[in-house]
Amino acid sequence: MGSTLKWLAVILLPLCASCSSTLGITKKTSPLDSSPKVSSHTDKKTPVSPKQDEGAFHIVGKSESLRHICEVYGLDFAKVAKINNFKAPYSLKSGDTVFLPAAALLPETESPSGGKAKGWLCSSGHGRSKKRTLGIRGDKNPSVPNLKFPVPSGTLTSPFGYRWGKFHTGLDIAAPIGRSVLACADGRVIFTGTRKRFRRYGNTVLIDHGKGVYTYYAHLSKITIKKNQRVRRGQRIAEVGNTGRSTGPHLHLEVRVTNKIYNPLAYFKSPELKGVLVAKRFMSSPMGPIRARWRIPDLLAAKN
């Protein structure tokens, strides 16, 4: 019986673990409660009509066109152009900002060319899929070093980009509660815990890697390092949890450079993804960066 329950947990874990949208459940538990959570959420969300101002601001990289940006993020070109008041020939310069409205999202099964979306990965056994090469498009910030994958043998469940009509600013990695979370790179811990304004992230750790580069780890069950502590790449800093607004045990990881948020997957070399599984719903990740809705000083200055 115990063996059967164990296998069921392995099968169901990647299907339910991800940060919740505004429809998610805010759990009324102790911040460091590491007992398993049961979620009523499934992969299929009730469609929500996005408001006109919902979305994210993409910062244009070198040689990026408006049409290419729309294709990568799965947005209707005409709607994006209209909302941004862009006129033909829709010329963009590096550093320009384009608003990516949720109202312009194409249906999940539709690509801008009218065919099936190309980003979906095929499932393979136990509700997961085999690891495949994940294409990353867009500019990488040279200040960000190659990163250590923070959850050994974790499962990629939600990418950086749109999800259920909301822009997801990080990468979700599902794993059992209590599994080690490792520092992605050398740095100094500048924040641990939680703040009232940021309760949806649960227990968090923020590491400063210098040159304006930060990694942010959220929904932790336990934090094993302290503020101002120096940490090394691959050092254990916390344990996977389900605190804050979350639909299952996982790590939410963000990569920030000053006030921009980058796709974490762009900074993992292939060997770092060895043994990492990918949930069926995980799509090829868009390029980034996007403009951050909140800044690092906002978190550091926030009150309990």
mmCIF file of C-alpha atoms in Angstrom:
data_model
loop_
_atom_site.group_PDB
_atom_site.id
_atom_site.type_symbol
_atom_site.label_atom_id
_atom_site.label_comp_id
_atom_site.label_asym_id
_atom_site.label_seq_id
_atom_site.Cartn_x
_atom_site.Cartn_y
_atom_site.Cartn_z
ATOM 1 C CA MET A 1 0.000 0.000 0.000
ATOM 2 C CA GLY A 2 2.815 2.425 0.930
ATOM 3 C CA SER A 3 4.556 1.691 -2.366
ATOM 4 C CA THR A 4 1.363 2.431 -4.313
ATOM 5 C CA LEU A 5 0.919 5.784 -2.567
ATOM 6 C CA LYS A 6 4.524 6.684 -3.292
ATOM 7 C CA TRP A 7 4.064 6.074 -7.033
ATOM 8 C CA LEU A 8 0.840 8.061 -7.043
ATOM 9 C CA ALA A 9 2.692 11.012 -5.515
ATOM 10 C CA VAL A 10 5.367 10.814 -8.204
ATOM 11 C CA ILE A 11 2.730 10.726 -10.948
ATOM 12 C CA LEU A 12 0.623 13.589 -9.630
ATOM 13 C CA LEU A 13 3.329 15.973 -8.430
ATOM 14 C CA PRO A 14 4.209 17.660 -11.741
ATOM 15 C CA LEU A 15 0.561 17.928 -12.703
ATOM 16 C CA CYS A 16 -0.446 20.108 -9.770
ATOM 17 C CA ALA A 17 2.633 22.096 -8.786
ATOM 18 C CA SER A 18 2.830 25.658 -10.019
ATOM 19 C CA CYS A 19 2.364 29.191 -8.812
ATOM 20 C CA SER A 20 -1.302 30.075 -8.805
ATOM 21 C CA SER A 21 -2.878 32.843 -10.800
ATOM 22 C CA THR A 22 -5.164 35.370 -9.141
ATOM 23 C CA LEU A 23 -7.666 32.527 -9.005
ATOM 24 C CA GLY A 24 -5.312 30.493 -6.822
ATOM 25 C CA ILE A 25 -5.782 29.545 -3.226
ATOM 26 C CA THR A 26 -4.038 31.511 -0.484
ATOM 27 C CA LYS A 27 -3.361 28.896 2.167
ATOM 28 C CA LYS A 28 -3.941 29.793 5.816
ATOM 29 C CA THR A 29 -1.027 27.878 7.255
ATOM 30 C CA SER A 30 2.076 28.557 9.258
ATOM 31 C CA PRO A 31 4.764 30.174 7.052
ATOM 32 C CA LEU A 32 7.128 27.264 7.671
ATOM 33 C CA ASP A 33 4.531 24.520 7.599
ATOM 34 C CA SER A 34 6.076 21.706 5.575
ATOM 35 C CA SER A 35 3.162 19.265 5.706
ATOM 36 C CA PRO A 36 1.803 18.166 2.308
ATOM 37 C CA LYS A 37 -0.912 20.306 0.744
ATOM 38 C CA VAL A 38 -3.860 19.026 -1.267
ATOM 39 C CA SER A 39 -4.985 21.161 -4.214
ATOM 40 C CA SER A 40 -8.258 21.051 -6.072
ATOM 41 C CA HIS A 41 -6.667 22.709 -9.104
ATOM 42 C CA THR A 42 -6.008 20.882 -12.359
ATOM 43 C CA ASP A 43 -4.094 21.812 -15.501
ATOM 44 C CA LYS A 44 -7.258 23.155 -17.098
ATOM 45 C CA LYS A 45 -8.193 26.570 -15.764
ATOM 46 C CA THR A 46 -11.540 28.243 -16.171
ATOM 47 C CA PRO A 47 -11.098 30.784 -18.988
ATOM 48 C CA VAL A 48 -10.935 34.338 -17.702
ATOM 49 C CA SER A 49 -11.418 37.399 -19.883
ATOM 50 C CA PRO A 50 -8.270 39.484 -19.296
ATOM 51 C CA LYS A 51 -8.566 43.182 -18.630
ATOM 52 C CA GLN A 52 -7.154 45.657 -21.118
ATOM 53 C CA ASP A 53 -4.294 46.625 -18.801
ATOM 54 C CA GLU A 54 -3.199 43.064 -17.928
ATOM 55 C CA GLY A 55 0.082 41.966 -19.432
ATOM 56 C CA ALA A 56 3.812 42.594 -19.305
ATOM 57 C CA PHE A 57 6.301 44.984 -20.867
ATOM 58 C CA HIS A 58 8.842 43.319 -23.172
ATOM 59 C CA ILE A 59 12.159 45.099 -23.660
ATOM 60 C CA VAL A 60 13.190 44.812 -27.301
ATOM 61 C CA GLY A 61 16.515 43.118 -28.018
ATOM 62 C CA LYS A 62 18.859 43.402 -30.974
ATOM 63 C CA SER A 63 17.221 42.624 -34.348
ATOM 64 C CA GLU A 64 13.847 41.726 -32.816
ATOM 65 C CA SER A 65 10.779 42.582 -34.880
ATOM 66 C CA LEU A 66 7.250 43.110 -33.634
ATOM 67 C CA ARG A 67 6.014 40.094 -35.606
ATOM 68 C CA HIS A 68 8.716 37.846 -34.133
ATOM 69 C CA ILE A 69 7.916 39.030 -30.601
ATOM 70 C CA CYS A 70 4.223 38.260 -31.124
ATOM 71 C CA GLU A 71 5.006 34.785 -32.498
ATOM 72 C CA VAL A 72 7.222 33.881 -29.563
ATOM 73 C CA TYR A 73 4.737 35.032 -26.931
ATOM 74 C CA GLY A 74 1.702 33.662 -28.795
ATOM 75 C CA LEU A 75 -0.009 37.026 -29.309
ATOM 76 C CA ASP A 76 -2.213 38.406 -32.053
ATOM 77 C CA PHE A 77 -0.022 40.751 -34.114
ATOM 78 C CA ALA A 78 -2.801 43.166 -35.094
ATOM 79 C CA LYS A 79 -4.055 43.536 -31.520
ATOM 80 C CA VAL A 80 -0.562 44.163 -30.135
ATOM 81 C CA ALA A 81 0.149 46.768 -32.797
ATOM 82 C CA LYS A 82 -3.162 48.523 -32.104
ATOM 83 C CA ILE A 83 -2.817 48.578 -28.315
ATOM 84 C CA ASN A 84 0.749 49.927 -28.596
ATOM 85 C CA ASN A 85 -0.346 52.414 -31.287
ATOM 86 C CA PHE A 86 2.291 51.071 -33.679
ATOM 87 C CA LYS A 87 1.942 51.910 -37.374
ATOM 88 C CA ALA A 88 3.437 50.202 -40.431
ATOM 89 C CA PRO A 89 6.282 49.393 -41.002
ATOM 90 C CA TYR A 90 6.312 48.664 -37.211
ATOM 91 C CA SER A 91 10.014 49.479 -36.780
ATOM 92 C CA LEU A 92 11.513 48.736 -33.351
ATOM 93 C CA LYS A 93 14.876 49.638 -31.831
ATOM 94 C CA SER A 94 16.854 47.764 -29.215
ATOM 95 C CA GLY A 95 15.756 48.987 -25.804
ATOM 96 C CA ASP A 96 12.234 49.950 -26.879
ATOM 97 C CA THR A 97 9.372 48.701 -24.710
ATOM 98 C CA VAL A 98 6.406 46.760 -26.115
ATOM 99 C CA PHE A 99 3.317 46.080 -24.012
ATOM 100 C CA LEU A 100 2.298 42.411 -24.256
ATOM 101 C CA PRO A 101 -1.447 42.477 -23.503
ATOM 102 C CA ALA A 102 -3.119 39.375 -22.160
ATOM 103 C CA ALA A 103 -6.141 40.421 -24.220
ATOM 104 C CA ALA A 104 -4.124 39.612 -27.368
ATOM 105 C CA LEU A 105 -3.338 36.014 -26.401
ATOM 106 C CA LEU A 106 -4.059 33.442 -29.105
ATOM 107 C CA PRO A 107 -5.837 30.201 -28.133
ATOM 108 C CA GLU A 108 -3.444 27.590 -26.716
ATOM 109 C CA THR A 109 -3.789 25.296 -29.720
ATOM 110 C CA GLU A 110 -3.383 28.065 -32.276
ATOM 111 C CA SER A 111 -0.132 29.504 -33.581
ATOM 112 C CA PRO A 112 0.139 32.904 -35.336
ATOM 113 C CA SER A 113 0.333 31.055 -38.657
ATOM 114 C CA GLY A 114 -2.954 29.251 -37.982
ATOM 115 C CA GLY A 115 -1.495 25.830 -37.239
ATOM 116 C CA LYS A 116 -0.965 23.947 -34.005
ATOM 117 C CA ALA A 117 1.191 25.525 -31.347
ATOM 118 C CA LYS A 118 4.755 24.272 -31.713
ATOM 119 C CA GLY A 119 5.790 24.636 -28.115
ATOM 120 C CA TRP A 120 4.022 21.694 -26.501
ATOM 121 C CA LEU A 121 6.079 18.692 -25.443
ATOM 122 C CA CYS A 122 4.732 15.161 -25.692
ATOM 123 C CA SER A 123 4.098 13.304 -22.460
ATOM 124 C CA SER A 124 5.889 10.072 -21.676
ATOM 125 C CA GLY A 125 4.940 7.931 -18.694
ATOM 126 C CA HIS A 126 3.616 8.915 -15.269
ATOM 127 C CA GLY A 127 2.180 12.181 -16.601
ATOM 128 C CA ARG A 128 5.651 13.544 -17.362
ATOM 129 C CA SER A 129 7.704 13.857 -20.517
ATOM 130 C CA LYS A 130 11.249 12.948 -21.359
ATOM 131 C CA LYS A 131 13.757 15.775 -21.252
ATOM 132 C CA ARG A 132 14.105 17.537 -24.573
ATOM 133 C CA THR A 133 16.219 20.407 -25.781
ATOM 134 C CA LEU A 134 14.428 23.639 -24.917
ATOM 135 C CA GLY A 135 14.935 26.422 -27.440
ATOM 136 C CA ILE A 136 15.585 29.836 -25.957
ATOM 137 C CA ARG A 137 15.279 32.925 -28.105
ATOM 138 C CA GLY A 138 16.288 36.479 -27.383
ATOM 139 C CA ASP A 139 19.251 38.275 -25.850
ATOM 140 C CA LYS A 140 21.023 36.978 -22.754
ATOM 141 C CA ASN A 141 22.374 39.551 -20.361
ATOM 142 C CA PRO A 142 26.171 39.119 -20.252
ATOM 143 C CA SER A 143 26.260 39.979 -16.544
ATOM 144 C CA VAL A 144 24.367 36.791 -15.648
ATOM 145 C CA PRO A 145 26.701 33.795 -15.233
ATOM 146 C CA ASN A 146 25.855 30.240 -16.251
ATOM 147 C CA LEU A 147 23.604 29.025 -13.465
ATOM 148 C CA LYS A 148 23.371 25.858 -11.412
ATOM 149 C CA PHE A 149 19.981 24.130 -11.713
ATOM 150 C CA PRO A 150 18.552 24.712 -8.209
ATOM 151 C CA VAL A 151 16.433 21.557 -7.674
ATOM 152 C CA PRO A 152 18.182 18.259 -8.495
ATOM 153 C CA SER A 153 15.859 15.938 -10.472
ATOM 154 C CA GLY A 154 13.063 18.498 -10.336
ATOM 155 C CA THR A 155 10.318 18.699 -12.971
ATOM 156 C CA LEU A 156 9.742 21.803 -15.101
ATOM 157 C CA THR A 157 6.032 22.587 -14.761
ATOM 158 C CA SER A 158 5.503 26.240 -15.721
ATOM 159 C CA PRO A 159 7.715 28.350 -17.990
ATOM 160 C CA PHE A 160 8.543 32.017 -18.001
ATOM 161 C CA GLY A 161 5.764 33.648 -20.041
ATOM 162 C CA TYR A 162 2.000 33.598 -20.360
ATOM 163 C CA ARG A 163 0.028 31.026 -18.425
ATOM 164 C CA TRP A 164 -3.753 30.991 -17.963
ATOM 165 C CA GLY A 165 -3.965 34.579 -19.192
ATOM 166 C CA LYS A 166 -1.382 35.892 -16.716
ATOM 167 C CA PHE A 167 2.299 36.603 -17.279
ATOM 168 C CA HIS A 168 4.425 34.273 -15.175
ATOM 169 C CA THR A 169 7.699 36.010 -14.314
ATOM 170 C CA GLY A 170 9.741 32.961 -13.361
ATOM 171 C CA LEU A 171 10.316 29.258 -13.814
ATOM 172 C CA ASP A 172 8.439 26.664 -11.735
ATOM 173 C CA ILE A 173 10.265 23.468 -10.750
ATOM 174 C CA ALA A 174 8.172 20.817 -9.007
ATOM 175 C CA ALA A 175 9.684 18.510 -6.382
ATOM 176 C CA PRO A 176 8.615 16.918 -3.088
ATOM 177 C CA ILE A 177 8.453 19.141 -0.007
ATOM 178 C CA GLY A 178 11.796 19.105 1.758
ATOM 179 C CA ARG A 179 13.992 18.538 -1.309
ATOM 180 C CA SER A 180 17.104 20.711 -1.288
ATOM 181 C CA VAL A 181 17.161 24.047 -3.090
ATOM 182 C CA LEU A 182 20.652 25.038 -4.252
ATOM 183 C CA ALA A 183 22.146 28.470 -4.910
ATOM 184 C CA CYS A 184 22.344 29.094 -8.653
ATOM 185 C CA ALA A 185 25.621 31.024 -8.376
ATOM 186 C CA ASP A 186 28.053 32.542 -5.880
ATOM 187 C CA GLY A 187 26.644 35.527 -4.038
ATOM 188 C CA ARG A 188 25.439 37.161 -0.848
ATOM 189 C CA VAL A 189 22.026 36.577 0.719
ATOM 190 C CA ILE A 190 20.272 39.939 1.074
ATOM 191 C CA PHE A 191 16.768 38.794 2.030
ATOM 192 C CA THR A 192 15.103 35.803 3.683
ATOM 193 C CA GLY A 193 11.547 35.245 4.858
ATOM 194 C CA THR A 194 8.372 37.001 3.733
ATOM 195 C CA ARG A 195 6.696 40.415 3.814
ATOM 196 C CA LYS A 196 3.030 41.414 3.832
ATOM 197 C CA ARG A 197 3.067 42.851 0.302
ATOM 198 C CA PHE A 198 4.794 39.729 -1.013
ATOM 199 C CA ARG A 199 2.816 37.049 0.841
ATOM 200 C CA ARG A 200 1.895 35.307 -2.424
ATOM 201 C CA TYR A 201 5.527 34.185 -2.765
ATOM 202 C CA GLY A 202 5.573 32.577 0.677
ATOM 203 C CA ASN A 203 9.006 32.095 2.227
ATOM 204 C CA THR A 204 11.691 33.480 -0.061
ATOM 205 C CA VAL A 205 15.423 33.946 -0.474
ATOM 206 C CA LEU A 206 17.038 36.709 -2.539
ATOM 207 C CA ILE A 207 20.709 36.421 -3.513
ATOM 208 C CA ASP A 208 22.824 39.284 -4.866
ATOM 209 C CA HIS A 209 25.409 38.034 -7.389
ATOM 210 C CA GLY A 210 26.940 41.432 -8.144
ATOM 211 C CA LYS A 211 26.681 43.609 -11.274
ATOM 212 C CA GLY A 212 22.976 44.085 -10.595
ATOM 213 C CA VAL A 213 22.229 40.347 -10.940
ATOM 214 C CA TYR A 214 19.855 38.612 -8.490
ATOM 215 C CA THR A 215 18.202 35.210 -8.157
ATOM 216 C CA TYR A 216 14.930 34.915 -6.270
ATOM 217 C CA TYR A 217 13.656 31.640 -4.746
ATOM 218 C CA ALA A 218 10.029 31.391 -3.597
ATOM 219 C CA HIS A 219 7.442 29.106 -1.882
ATOM 220 C CA LEU A 220 10.114 27.557 0.371
ATOM 221 C CA SER A 221 9.202 25.297 3.300
ATOM 222 C CA LYS A 222 12.457 25.898 5.151
ATOM 223 C CA ILE A 223 15.326 28.395 4.789
ATOM 224 C CA THR A 224 18.748 27.071 5.818
ATOM 225 C CA ILE A 225 20.890 30.203 5.358
ATOM 226 C CA LYS A 226 20.804 33.669 6.903
ATOM 227 C CA LYS A 227 20.733 37.241 5.659
ATOM 228 C CA ASN A 228 24.185 38.643 4.749
ATOM 229 C CA GLN A 229 25.646 35.122 4.488
ATOM 230 C CA ARG A 230 27.965 34.406 1.556
ATOM 231 C CA VAL A 231 26.947 31.347 -0.438
ATOM 232 C CA ARG A 232 28.658 29.286 -3.126
ATOM 233 C CA ARG A 233 27.217 27.935 -6.352
ATOM 234 C CA GLY A 234 25.441 24.657 -5.592
ATOM 235 C CA GLN A 235 25.250 25.285 -1.831
ATOM 236 C CA ARG A 236 22.039 24.198 -0.097
ATOM 237 C CA ILE A 237 20.082 27.312 0.864
ATOM 238 C CA ALA A 238 16.541 26.069 1.470
ATOM 239 C CA GLU A 239 13.983 23.309 0.984
ATOM 240 C CA VAL A 240 11.179 23.058 -1.567
ATOM 241 C CA GLY A 241 7.799 24.009 -0.139
ATOM 242 C CA ASN A 242 4.244 25.069 -0.801
ATOM 243 C CA THR A 243 4.021 28.344 1.126
ATOM 244 C CA GLY A 244 2.317 31.477 -0.154
ATOM 245 C CA ARG A 245 -0.039 31.294 -3.109
ATOM 246 C CA SER A 246 0.777 27.971 -4.693
ATOM 247 C CA THR A 247 -1.080 24.962 -6.077
ATOM 248 C CA GLY A 248 1.518 22.361 -5.128
ATOM 249 C CA PRO A 249 5.077 21.914 -3.813
ATOM 250 C CA HIS A 250 7.578 23.582 -6.122
ATOM 251 C CA LEU A 251 10.245 26.247 -6.422
ATOM 252 C CA HIS A 252 9.501 29.509 -8.224
ATOM 253 C CA LEU A 253 12.804 30.888 -9.583
ATOM 254 C CA GLU A 254 13.386 34.356 -11.014
ATOM 255 C CA VAL A 255 16.506 35.869 -12.588
ATOM 256 C CA ARG A 256 16.687 39.643 -12.343
ATOM 257 C CA VAL A 257 19.149 42.209 -13.632
ATOM 258 C CA THR A 258 18.367 45.528 -11.978
ATOM 259 C CA ASN A 259 14.709 46.138 -12.935
ATOM 260 C CA LYS A 260 14.476 43.547 -15.723
ATOM 261 C CA ILE A 261 13.400 39.902 -15.416
ATOM 262 C CA TYR A 262 15.030 37.296 -17.658
ATOM 263 C CA ASN A 263 14.070 33.751 -18.562
ATOM 264 C CA PRO A 264 16.042 31.490 -16.168
ATOM 265 C CA LEU A 265 16.208 28.673 -18.747
ATOM 266 C CA ALA A 266 18.490 30.804 -20.906
ATOM 267 C CA TYR A 267 21.255 30.437 -18.317
ATOM 268 C CA PHE A 268 21.354 26.666 -17.775
ATOM 269 C CA LYS A 269 23.809 24.751 -19.916
ATOM 270 C CA SER A 270 22.695 21.345 -21.197
ATOM 271 C CA PRO A 271 24.538 19.309 -18.507
ATOM 272 C CA GLU A 272 22.576 21.202 -15.821
ATOM 273 C CA LEU A 273 19.301 19.901 -17.251
ATOM 274 C CA LYS A 274 20.401 16.270 -17.234
ATOM 275 C CA GLY A 275 17.752 14.198 -15.470
ATOM 276 C CA VAL A 276 15.288 17.092 -15.411
ATOM 277 C CA LEU A 277 11.817 16.082 -16.591
ATOM 278 C CA VAL A 278 9.318 18.328 -18.339
ATOM 279 C CA ALA A 279 5.569 18.328 -17.651
ATOM 280 C CA LYS A 280 3.307 17.867 -20.657
ATOM 281 C CA ARG A 281 1.901 21.380 -20.460
ATOM 282 C CA PHE A 282 5.338 23.027 -20.391
ATOM 283 C CA MET A 283 5.785 25.149 -23.514
ATOM 284 C CA SER A 284 8.918 26.372 -25.252
ATOM 285 C CA SER A 285 9.920 29.448 -23.322
ATOM 286 C CA PRO A 286 9.704 32.955 -24.804
ATOM 287 C CA MET A 287 12.688 35.234 -24.900
ATOM 288 C CA GLY A 288 12.355 38.057 -22.397
ATOM 289 C CA PRO A 289 13.431 40.237 -20.739
ATOM 290 C CA ILE A 290 10.399 42.005 -19.358
ATOM 291 C CA ARG A 291 10.182 45.013 -17.097
ATOM 292 C CA ALA A 292 9.737 44.099 -13.429
ATOM 293 C CA ARG A 293 6.490 45.128 -11.735
ATOM 294 C CA TRP A 294 8.326 45.492 -8.434
ATOM 295 C CA ARG A 295 11.959 46.369 -7.761
ATOM 296 C CA ILE A 296 14.480 44.804 -5.425
ATOM 297 C CA PRO A 297 14.436 47.870 -3.094
ATOM 298 C CA ASP A 298 10.638 47.437 -2.821
ATOM 299 C CA LEU A 299 11.116 44.014 -1.253
ATOM 300 C CA LEU A 300 13.978 45.075 1.005
ATOM 301 C CA ALA A 301 12.050 48.076 2.328
ATOM 302 C CA ALA A 302 8.714 46.275 2.761
ATOM 303 C CA LYS A 303 7.266 45.959 6.258
ATOM 304 C CA ASN A 304 6.057 42.760 7.918
#
